[in-house]
Short mmCIF file of C-alpha atoms in Angstrom, two decimals:
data_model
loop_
_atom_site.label_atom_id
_atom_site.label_comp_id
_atom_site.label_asym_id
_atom_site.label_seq_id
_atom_site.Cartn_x
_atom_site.Cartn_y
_atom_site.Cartn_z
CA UNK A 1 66.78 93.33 57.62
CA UNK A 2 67.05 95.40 60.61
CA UNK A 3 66.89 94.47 63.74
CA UNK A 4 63.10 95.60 65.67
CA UNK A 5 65.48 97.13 68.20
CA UNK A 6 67.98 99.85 66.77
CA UNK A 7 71.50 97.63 66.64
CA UNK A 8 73.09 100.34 68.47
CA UNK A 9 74.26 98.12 70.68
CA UNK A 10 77.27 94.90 70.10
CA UNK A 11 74.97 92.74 72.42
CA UNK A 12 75.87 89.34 73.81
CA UNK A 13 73.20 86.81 73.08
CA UNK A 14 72.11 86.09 76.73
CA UNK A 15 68.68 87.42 78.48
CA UNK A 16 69.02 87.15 81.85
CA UNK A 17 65.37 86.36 83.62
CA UNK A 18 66.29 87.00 87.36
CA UNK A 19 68.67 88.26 90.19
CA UNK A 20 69.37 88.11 93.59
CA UNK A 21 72.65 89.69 95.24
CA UNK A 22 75.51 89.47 93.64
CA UNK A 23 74.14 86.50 91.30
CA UNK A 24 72.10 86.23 87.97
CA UNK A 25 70.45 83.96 86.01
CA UNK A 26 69.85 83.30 82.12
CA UNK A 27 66.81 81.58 80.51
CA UNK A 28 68.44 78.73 80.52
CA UNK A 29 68.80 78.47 84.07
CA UNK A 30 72.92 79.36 84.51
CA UNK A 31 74.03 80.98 87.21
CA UNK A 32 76.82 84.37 86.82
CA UNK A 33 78.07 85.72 89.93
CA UNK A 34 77.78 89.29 88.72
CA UNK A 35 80.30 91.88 88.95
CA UNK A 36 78.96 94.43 86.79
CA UNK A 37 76.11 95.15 89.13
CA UNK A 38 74.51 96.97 85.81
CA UNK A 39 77.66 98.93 85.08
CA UNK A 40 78.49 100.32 89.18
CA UNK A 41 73.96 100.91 88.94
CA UNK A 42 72.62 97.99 90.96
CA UNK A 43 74.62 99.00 93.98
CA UNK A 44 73.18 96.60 96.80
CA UNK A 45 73.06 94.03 94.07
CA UNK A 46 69.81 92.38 92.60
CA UNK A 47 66.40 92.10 94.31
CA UNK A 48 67.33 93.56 96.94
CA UNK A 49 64.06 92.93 99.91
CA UNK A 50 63.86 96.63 101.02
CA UNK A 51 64.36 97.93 97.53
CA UNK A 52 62.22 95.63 96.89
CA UNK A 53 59.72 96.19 99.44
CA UNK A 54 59.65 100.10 99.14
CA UNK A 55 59.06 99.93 95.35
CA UNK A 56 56.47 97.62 95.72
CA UNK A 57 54.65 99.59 98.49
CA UNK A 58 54.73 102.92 96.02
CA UNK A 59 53.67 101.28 93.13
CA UNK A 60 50.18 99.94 94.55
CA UNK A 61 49.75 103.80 95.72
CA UNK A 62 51.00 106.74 93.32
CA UNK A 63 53.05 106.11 89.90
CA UNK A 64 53.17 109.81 88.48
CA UNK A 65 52.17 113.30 88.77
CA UNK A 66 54.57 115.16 86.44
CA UNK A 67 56.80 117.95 88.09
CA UNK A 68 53.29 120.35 88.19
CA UNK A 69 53.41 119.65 91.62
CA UNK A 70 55.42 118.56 94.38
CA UNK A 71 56.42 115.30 94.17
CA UNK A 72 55.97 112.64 96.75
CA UNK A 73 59.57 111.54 97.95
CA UNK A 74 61.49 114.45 96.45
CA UNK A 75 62.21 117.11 99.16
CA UNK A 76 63.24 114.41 101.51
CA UNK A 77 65.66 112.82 99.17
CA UNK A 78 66.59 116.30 98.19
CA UNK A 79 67.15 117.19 102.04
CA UNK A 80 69.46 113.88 102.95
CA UNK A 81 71.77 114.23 100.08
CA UNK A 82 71.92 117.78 101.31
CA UNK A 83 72.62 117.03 104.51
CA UNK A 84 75.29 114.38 102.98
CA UNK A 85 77.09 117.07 100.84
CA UNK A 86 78.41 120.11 99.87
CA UNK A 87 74.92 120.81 98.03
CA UNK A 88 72.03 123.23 98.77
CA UNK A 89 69.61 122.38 96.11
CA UNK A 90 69.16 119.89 93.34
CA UNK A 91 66.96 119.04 90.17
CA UNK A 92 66.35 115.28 89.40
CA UNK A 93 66.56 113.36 85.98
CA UNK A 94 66.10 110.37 84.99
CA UNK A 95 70.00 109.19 84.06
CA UNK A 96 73.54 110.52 84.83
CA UNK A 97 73.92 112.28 80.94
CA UNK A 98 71.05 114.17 81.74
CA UNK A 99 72.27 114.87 85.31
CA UNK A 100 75.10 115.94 83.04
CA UNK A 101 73.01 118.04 81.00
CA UNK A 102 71.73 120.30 84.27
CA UNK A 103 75.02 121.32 85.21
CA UNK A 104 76.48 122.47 81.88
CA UNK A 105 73.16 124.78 81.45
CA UNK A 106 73.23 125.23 85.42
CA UNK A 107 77.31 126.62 84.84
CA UNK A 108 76.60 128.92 82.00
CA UNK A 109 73.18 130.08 83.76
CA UNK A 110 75.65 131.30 86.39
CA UNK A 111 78.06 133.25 84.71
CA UNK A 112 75.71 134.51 82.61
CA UNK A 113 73.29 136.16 85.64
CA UNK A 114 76.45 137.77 88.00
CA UNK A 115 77.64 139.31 84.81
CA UNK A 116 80.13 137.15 82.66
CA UNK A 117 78.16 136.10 79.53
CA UNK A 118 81.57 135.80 78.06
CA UNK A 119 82.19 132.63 80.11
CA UNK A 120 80.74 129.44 78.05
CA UNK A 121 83.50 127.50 78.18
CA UNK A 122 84.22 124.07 79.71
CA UNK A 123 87.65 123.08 81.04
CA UNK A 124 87.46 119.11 80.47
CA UNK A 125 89.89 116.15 80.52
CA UNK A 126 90.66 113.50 78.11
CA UNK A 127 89.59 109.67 78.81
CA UNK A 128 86.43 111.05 80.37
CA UNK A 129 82.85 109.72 79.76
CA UNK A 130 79.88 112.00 80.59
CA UNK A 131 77.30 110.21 79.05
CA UNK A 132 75.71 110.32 74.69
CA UNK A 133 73.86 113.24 73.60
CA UNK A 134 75.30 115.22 72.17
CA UNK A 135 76.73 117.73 74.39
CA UNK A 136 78.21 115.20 76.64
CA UNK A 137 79.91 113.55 73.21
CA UNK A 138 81.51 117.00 72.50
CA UNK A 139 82.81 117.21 75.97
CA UNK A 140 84.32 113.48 76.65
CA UNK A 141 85.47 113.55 72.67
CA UNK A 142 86.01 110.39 72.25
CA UNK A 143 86.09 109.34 68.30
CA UNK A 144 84.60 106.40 68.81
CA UNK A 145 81.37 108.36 70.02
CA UNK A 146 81.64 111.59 67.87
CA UNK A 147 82.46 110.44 64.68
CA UNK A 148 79.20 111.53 62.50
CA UNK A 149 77.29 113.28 64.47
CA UNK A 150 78.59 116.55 64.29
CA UNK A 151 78.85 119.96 64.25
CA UNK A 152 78.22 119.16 68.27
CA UNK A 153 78.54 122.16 70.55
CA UNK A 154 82.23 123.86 70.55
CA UNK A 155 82.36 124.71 74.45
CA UNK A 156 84.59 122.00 75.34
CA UNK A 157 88.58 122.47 75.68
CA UNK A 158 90.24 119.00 76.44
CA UNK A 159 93.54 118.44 78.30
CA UNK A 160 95.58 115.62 79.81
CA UNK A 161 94.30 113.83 83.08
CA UNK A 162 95.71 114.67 86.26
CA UNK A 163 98.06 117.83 84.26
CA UNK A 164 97.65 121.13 85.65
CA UNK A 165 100.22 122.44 83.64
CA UNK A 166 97.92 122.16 80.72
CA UNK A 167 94.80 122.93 82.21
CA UNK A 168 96.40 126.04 83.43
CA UNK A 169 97.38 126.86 80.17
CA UNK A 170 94.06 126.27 78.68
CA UNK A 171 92.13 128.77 81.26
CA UNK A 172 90.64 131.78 78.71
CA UNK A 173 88.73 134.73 79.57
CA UNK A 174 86.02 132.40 78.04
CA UNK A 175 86.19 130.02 80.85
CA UNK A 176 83.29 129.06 83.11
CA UNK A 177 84.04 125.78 84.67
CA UNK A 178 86.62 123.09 85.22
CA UNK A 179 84.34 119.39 84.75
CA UNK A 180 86.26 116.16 85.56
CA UNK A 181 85.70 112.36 87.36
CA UNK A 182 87.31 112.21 90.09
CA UNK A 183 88.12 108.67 88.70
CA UNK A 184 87.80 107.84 85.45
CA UNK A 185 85.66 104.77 84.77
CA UNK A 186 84.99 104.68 80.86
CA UNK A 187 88.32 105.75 80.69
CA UNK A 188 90.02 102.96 82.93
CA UNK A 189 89.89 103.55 86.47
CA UNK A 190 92.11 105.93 86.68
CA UNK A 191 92.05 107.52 90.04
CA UNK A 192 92.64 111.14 90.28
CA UNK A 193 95.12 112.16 93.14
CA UNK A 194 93.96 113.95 96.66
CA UNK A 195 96.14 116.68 95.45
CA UNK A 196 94.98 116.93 91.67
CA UNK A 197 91.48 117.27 92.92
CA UNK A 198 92.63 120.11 95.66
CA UNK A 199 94.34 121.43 93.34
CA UNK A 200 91.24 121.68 90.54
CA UNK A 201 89.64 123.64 93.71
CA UNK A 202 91.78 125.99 93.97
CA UNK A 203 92.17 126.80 90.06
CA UNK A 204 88.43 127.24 89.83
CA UNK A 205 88.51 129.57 92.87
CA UNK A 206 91.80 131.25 91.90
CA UNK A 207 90.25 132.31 88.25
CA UNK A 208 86.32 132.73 89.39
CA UNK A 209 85.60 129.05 87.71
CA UNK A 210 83.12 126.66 88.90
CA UNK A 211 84.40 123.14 89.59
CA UNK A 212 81.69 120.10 88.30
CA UNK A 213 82.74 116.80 90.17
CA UNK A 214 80.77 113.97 87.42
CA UNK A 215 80.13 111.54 89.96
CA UNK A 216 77.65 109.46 88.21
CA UNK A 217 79.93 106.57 88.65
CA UNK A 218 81.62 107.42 91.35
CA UNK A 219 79.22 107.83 93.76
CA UNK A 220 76.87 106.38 96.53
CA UNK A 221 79.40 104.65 98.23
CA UNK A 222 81.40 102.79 95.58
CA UNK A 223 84.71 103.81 96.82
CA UNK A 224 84.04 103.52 100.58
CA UNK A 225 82.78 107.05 100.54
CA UNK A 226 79.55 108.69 100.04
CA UNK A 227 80.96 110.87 97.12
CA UNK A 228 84.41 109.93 96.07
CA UNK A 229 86.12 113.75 96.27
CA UNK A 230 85.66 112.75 99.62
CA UNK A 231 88.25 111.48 100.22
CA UNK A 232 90.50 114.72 99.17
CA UNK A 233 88.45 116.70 101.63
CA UNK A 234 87.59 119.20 98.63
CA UNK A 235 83.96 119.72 97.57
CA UNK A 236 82.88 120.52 94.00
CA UNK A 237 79.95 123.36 92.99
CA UNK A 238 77.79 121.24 91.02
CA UNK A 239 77.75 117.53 90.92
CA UNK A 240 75.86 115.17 88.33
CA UNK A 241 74.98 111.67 90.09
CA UNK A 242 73.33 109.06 89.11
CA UNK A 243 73.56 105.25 88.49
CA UNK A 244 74.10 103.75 92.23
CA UNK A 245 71.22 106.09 93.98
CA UNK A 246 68.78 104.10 92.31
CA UNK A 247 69.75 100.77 92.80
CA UNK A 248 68.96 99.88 89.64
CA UNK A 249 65.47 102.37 88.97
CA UNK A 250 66.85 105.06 86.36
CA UNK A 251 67.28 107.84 88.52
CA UNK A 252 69.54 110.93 88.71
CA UNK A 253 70.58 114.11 90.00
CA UNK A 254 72.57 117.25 89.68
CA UNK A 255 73.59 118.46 92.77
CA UNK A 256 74.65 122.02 93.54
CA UNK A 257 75.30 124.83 96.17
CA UNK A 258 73.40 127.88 96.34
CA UNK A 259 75.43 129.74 94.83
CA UNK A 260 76.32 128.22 91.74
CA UNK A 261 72.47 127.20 91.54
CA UNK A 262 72.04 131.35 91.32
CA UNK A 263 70.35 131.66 87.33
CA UNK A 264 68.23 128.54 87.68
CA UNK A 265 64.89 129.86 88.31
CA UNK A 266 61.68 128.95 87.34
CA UNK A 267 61.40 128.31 83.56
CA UNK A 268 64.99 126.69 83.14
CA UNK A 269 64.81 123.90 83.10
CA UNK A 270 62.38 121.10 83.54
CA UNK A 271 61.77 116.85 83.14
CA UNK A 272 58.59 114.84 82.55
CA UNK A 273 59.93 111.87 84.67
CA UNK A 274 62.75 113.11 86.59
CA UNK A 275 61.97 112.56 90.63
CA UNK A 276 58.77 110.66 89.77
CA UNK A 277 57.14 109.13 93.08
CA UNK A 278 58.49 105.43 91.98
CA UNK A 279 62.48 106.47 91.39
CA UNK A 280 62.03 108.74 95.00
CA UNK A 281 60.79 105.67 96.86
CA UNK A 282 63.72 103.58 95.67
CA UNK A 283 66.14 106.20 96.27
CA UNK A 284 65.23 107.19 99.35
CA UNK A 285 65.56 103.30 99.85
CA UNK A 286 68.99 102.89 98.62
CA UNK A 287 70.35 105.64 101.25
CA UNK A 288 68.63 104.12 104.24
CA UNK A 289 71.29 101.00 103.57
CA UNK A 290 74.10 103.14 102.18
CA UNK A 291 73.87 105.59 105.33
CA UNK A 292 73.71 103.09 107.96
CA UNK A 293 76.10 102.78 110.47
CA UNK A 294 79.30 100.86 109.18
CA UNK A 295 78.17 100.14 105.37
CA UNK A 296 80.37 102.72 104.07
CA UNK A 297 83.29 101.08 106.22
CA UNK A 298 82.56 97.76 104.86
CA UNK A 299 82.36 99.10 101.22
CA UNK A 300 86.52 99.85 102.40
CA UNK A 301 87.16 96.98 103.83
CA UNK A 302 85.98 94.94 101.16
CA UNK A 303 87.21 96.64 98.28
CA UNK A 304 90.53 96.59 100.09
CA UNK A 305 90.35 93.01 100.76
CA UNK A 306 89.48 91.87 96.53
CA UNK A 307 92.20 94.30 95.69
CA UNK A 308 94.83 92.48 97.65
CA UNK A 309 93.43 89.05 96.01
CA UNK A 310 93.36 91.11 92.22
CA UNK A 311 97.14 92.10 93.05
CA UNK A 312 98.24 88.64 94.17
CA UNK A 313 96.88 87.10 90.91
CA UNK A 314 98.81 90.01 88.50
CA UNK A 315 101.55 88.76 90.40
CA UNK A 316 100.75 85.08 89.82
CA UNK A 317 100.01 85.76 85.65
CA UNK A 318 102.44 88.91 84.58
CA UNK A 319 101.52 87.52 80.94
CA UNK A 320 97.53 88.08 81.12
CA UNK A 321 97.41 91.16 83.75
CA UNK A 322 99.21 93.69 84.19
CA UNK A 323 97.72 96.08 87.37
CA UNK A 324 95.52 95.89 89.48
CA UNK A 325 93.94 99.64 90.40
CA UNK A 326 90.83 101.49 91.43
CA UNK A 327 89.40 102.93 94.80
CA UNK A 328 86.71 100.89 97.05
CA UNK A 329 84.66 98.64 94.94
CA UNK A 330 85.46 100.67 91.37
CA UNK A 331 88.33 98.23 90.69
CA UNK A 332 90.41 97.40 87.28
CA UNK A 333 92.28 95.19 86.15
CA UNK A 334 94.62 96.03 83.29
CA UNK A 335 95.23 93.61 80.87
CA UNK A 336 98.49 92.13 79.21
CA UNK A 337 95.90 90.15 76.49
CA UNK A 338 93.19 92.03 74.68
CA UNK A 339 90.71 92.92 77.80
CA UNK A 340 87.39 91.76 75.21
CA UNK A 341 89.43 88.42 75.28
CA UNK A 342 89.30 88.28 79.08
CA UNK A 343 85.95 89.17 79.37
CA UNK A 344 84.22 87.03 77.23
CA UNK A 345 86.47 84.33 78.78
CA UNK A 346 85.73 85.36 82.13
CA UNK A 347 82.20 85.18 80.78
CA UNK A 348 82.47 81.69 80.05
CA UNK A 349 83.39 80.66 82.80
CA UNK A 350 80.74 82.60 84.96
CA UNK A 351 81.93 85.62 86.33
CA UNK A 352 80.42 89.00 84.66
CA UNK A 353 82.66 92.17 83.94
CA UNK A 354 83.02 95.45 82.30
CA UNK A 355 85.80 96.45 79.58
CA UNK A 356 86.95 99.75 79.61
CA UNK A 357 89.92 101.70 77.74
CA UNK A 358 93.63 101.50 78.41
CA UNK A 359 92.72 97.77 78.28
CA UNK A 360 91.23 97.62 81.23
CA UNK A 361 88.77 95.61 82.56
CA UNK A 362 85.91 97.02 85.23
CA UNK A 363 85.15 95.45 88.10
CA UNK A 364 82.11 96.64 89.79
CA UNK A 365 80.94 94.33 91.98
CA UNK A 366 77.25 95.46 94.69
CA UNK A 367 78.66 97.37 97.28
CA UNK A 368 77.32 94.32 99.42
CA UNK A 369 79.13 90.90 98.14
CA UNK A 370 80.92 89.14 101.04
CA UNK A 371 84.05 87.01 101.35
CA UNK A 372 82.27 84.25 99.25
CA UNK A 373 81.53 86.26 96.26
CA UNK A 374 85.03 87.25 96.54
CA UNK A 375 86.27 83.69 96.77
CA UNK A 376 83.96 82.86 94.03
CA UNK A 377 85.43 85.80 91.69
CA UNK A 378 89.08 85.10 92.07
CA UNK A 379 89.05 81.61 91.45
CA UNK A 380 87.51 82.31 88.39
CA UNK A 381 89.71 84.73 87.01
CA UNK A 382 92.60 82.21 88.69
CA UNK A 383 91.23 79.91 86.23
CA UNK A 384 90.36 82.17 83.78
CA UNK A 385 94.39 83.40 84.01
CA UNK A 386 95.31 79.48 83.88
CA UNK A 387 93.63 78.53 80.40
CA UNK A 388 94.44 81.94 78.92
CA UNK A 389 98.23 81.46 79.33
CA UNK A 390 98.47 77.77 78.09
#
């Protein structure tokens, strides 16, 4: 018989009933120090007391009011991550693959009103995850995701990671935009050079291209930066976010300049939920932490300081890991064993993680664990490491 809720999902037979920080509970009362944090979403960890505090103070006043009007929270949000970007204007969503959704439709909307119609078609890499309807499917292409659901949408033309050779190559007269992560996370935290993201910028500019930056993992500080092209000093034209900027209320974005924003006009585009009073609260929330003097530094200093202790222990067990990699606190490890193996073992013995491809496992810890949640994580994976190579 099937399942009340549609098995889409390979779940793990725990229900957690409560969080705080970096740590969660099951029913059963065991503690996980998680480093998940809701797959890179709960960003200042679990529970949070502002987060906590602001959501509580909109719910007892305004819950919805559809986007017929303006919408309590949303020009200020829209103004600071303005002020903290490249972007001009934004529309909100409720999750990062419909962020995702905005800027393909906000790309061809572009071409198609300064006079290229011609120019539907998406420059996009392998190992890349954009999110699961369908058009995001046909653009990350990953068989695992695809297989049965199409025809899907034939606008996507994939090439290597980090080769400009090829993406050169694949440029037509068809052409509209060049998407990529600046790190891939689905893909294995693979971090994308200064110079292969300066150098996407000056493709797109040198053939009349837009550039997309998918920062729905990437951002909101969790690699030390607000946005993680950042740190190549480059700026993209349109820029899905989501995940982190709600601290774990399903909120999104898709950021993007004026220019590029040119077709989107009344009439284009629209959401029920997307920027309702309840996810602007919490968001605006989240960036009164993120912003504040010296939590970006810290994000640095800390991811800098678990990296060291990830490398020492790939040096300790060169049979179970093999690198350690990643930017800020978007960390891998990749594994020598199966990564599932290491994360259900890892599991076991109370510390929470993500697997991703290449055999890689995720770790995504809030943006504000300390040097004991750090202590706590690598002796478990020390141990974990210890049992795994007897």
């Amino acid at each position: 018989m099937i399942p009340v809720v549609m098995p889409t999902y390979s779940r793990i037979d725990i229900v957690f009933e409560r969080g705080e920080g970096a740590h969660i509970w099951d029913t059963t009362g065991r503690r996980f120090l998680d480093f998940t944090a809701g797959i890179a979403v709960n960003a200042l960890g679990h529970a949070h007391p502002y987060l906590v505090e602001k959501l509580t103070e909109q719910a007892g006043k305004l819950w919805h009011t559809s986007n017929l009007f303006r919408v309590a929270g949303q020009e200020q949000l829209a103004k600071r991550l303005c002020d903290l970007t490249f972007a001009d204007t934004m529309f909100f969503t409720n999750s990062g693959v419909e962020a995702f959704e905005c800027a393909v439709k906000t790309v061809r909307k572009y071409q198609h009103d300064i006079g290229h119609p011609e120019k539907t078609r998406f420059i996009v890499v392998g190992g890349a995850f954009h999110g699961r309807s369908t058009t995001a499917i046909a653009a990350a292409k990953s068989e695992k995701m695809v297989g049965g659901f199409g025809p899907l949408l034939d606008a996507f033309d994939q090439v290597p990671f980090g080769n400009m050779n090829e993406l050169r190559a694949a440029i037509t007269p068809q052409t509209a935009a060049i998407v990529v992560e600046p790190i891939l996370g689905e893909g294995g935290i693979v971090v994308g050079s200064d110079e292969y993201l300066k150098a996407l910028r000056d493709t797109a500019d040198e053939f009349g291209l837009l550039l997309v930056f998918d920062e729905i993992q990437t951002g909101v500080g969790r690699t030390g930066k607000m946005f993680a092209h950042e740190w190549a000093g480059v700026t993209p034209d349109v820029m899905p976010i989501a995940k982190g900027i709600g601290g774990g209320f399903p909120v999104g974005a898709c950021l993007v300049s004026e220019k590029a924003a040119k077709g989107m006009v009344p009439g284009t585009h629209g959401s029920t939920f997307g920027g309702n009073p309840l996810a602007m609260a919490v968001a605006n929330a989240v960036l009164d932490v993120i912003t504040a003097p010296g939590f970006l530094e810290q994000v640095t200093v800390t991811g800098d300081k678990l990296k060291a202790e990830l490398e020492a222990l790939v040096a300790k067990y060169p049979t179970i890991l093999a690198e350690a990699r990643g930017k800020g606190l978007m960390l891998g490890l990749k594994c020598v064993k199966p990564n599932g193996e290491v994360v259900t073992r890892l599991r076991e013995n109370g510390l929470l993680t993500v697997p991703a491809a290449e055999n890689v496992i995720r770790i995504l810890p809030p943006l504000t664990i300390g040097d004991a949640e750090i202590a706590e994580a690598v002796s478990i994976i020390d141990k974990t490491c210890q049992e795994l190579a007897q």
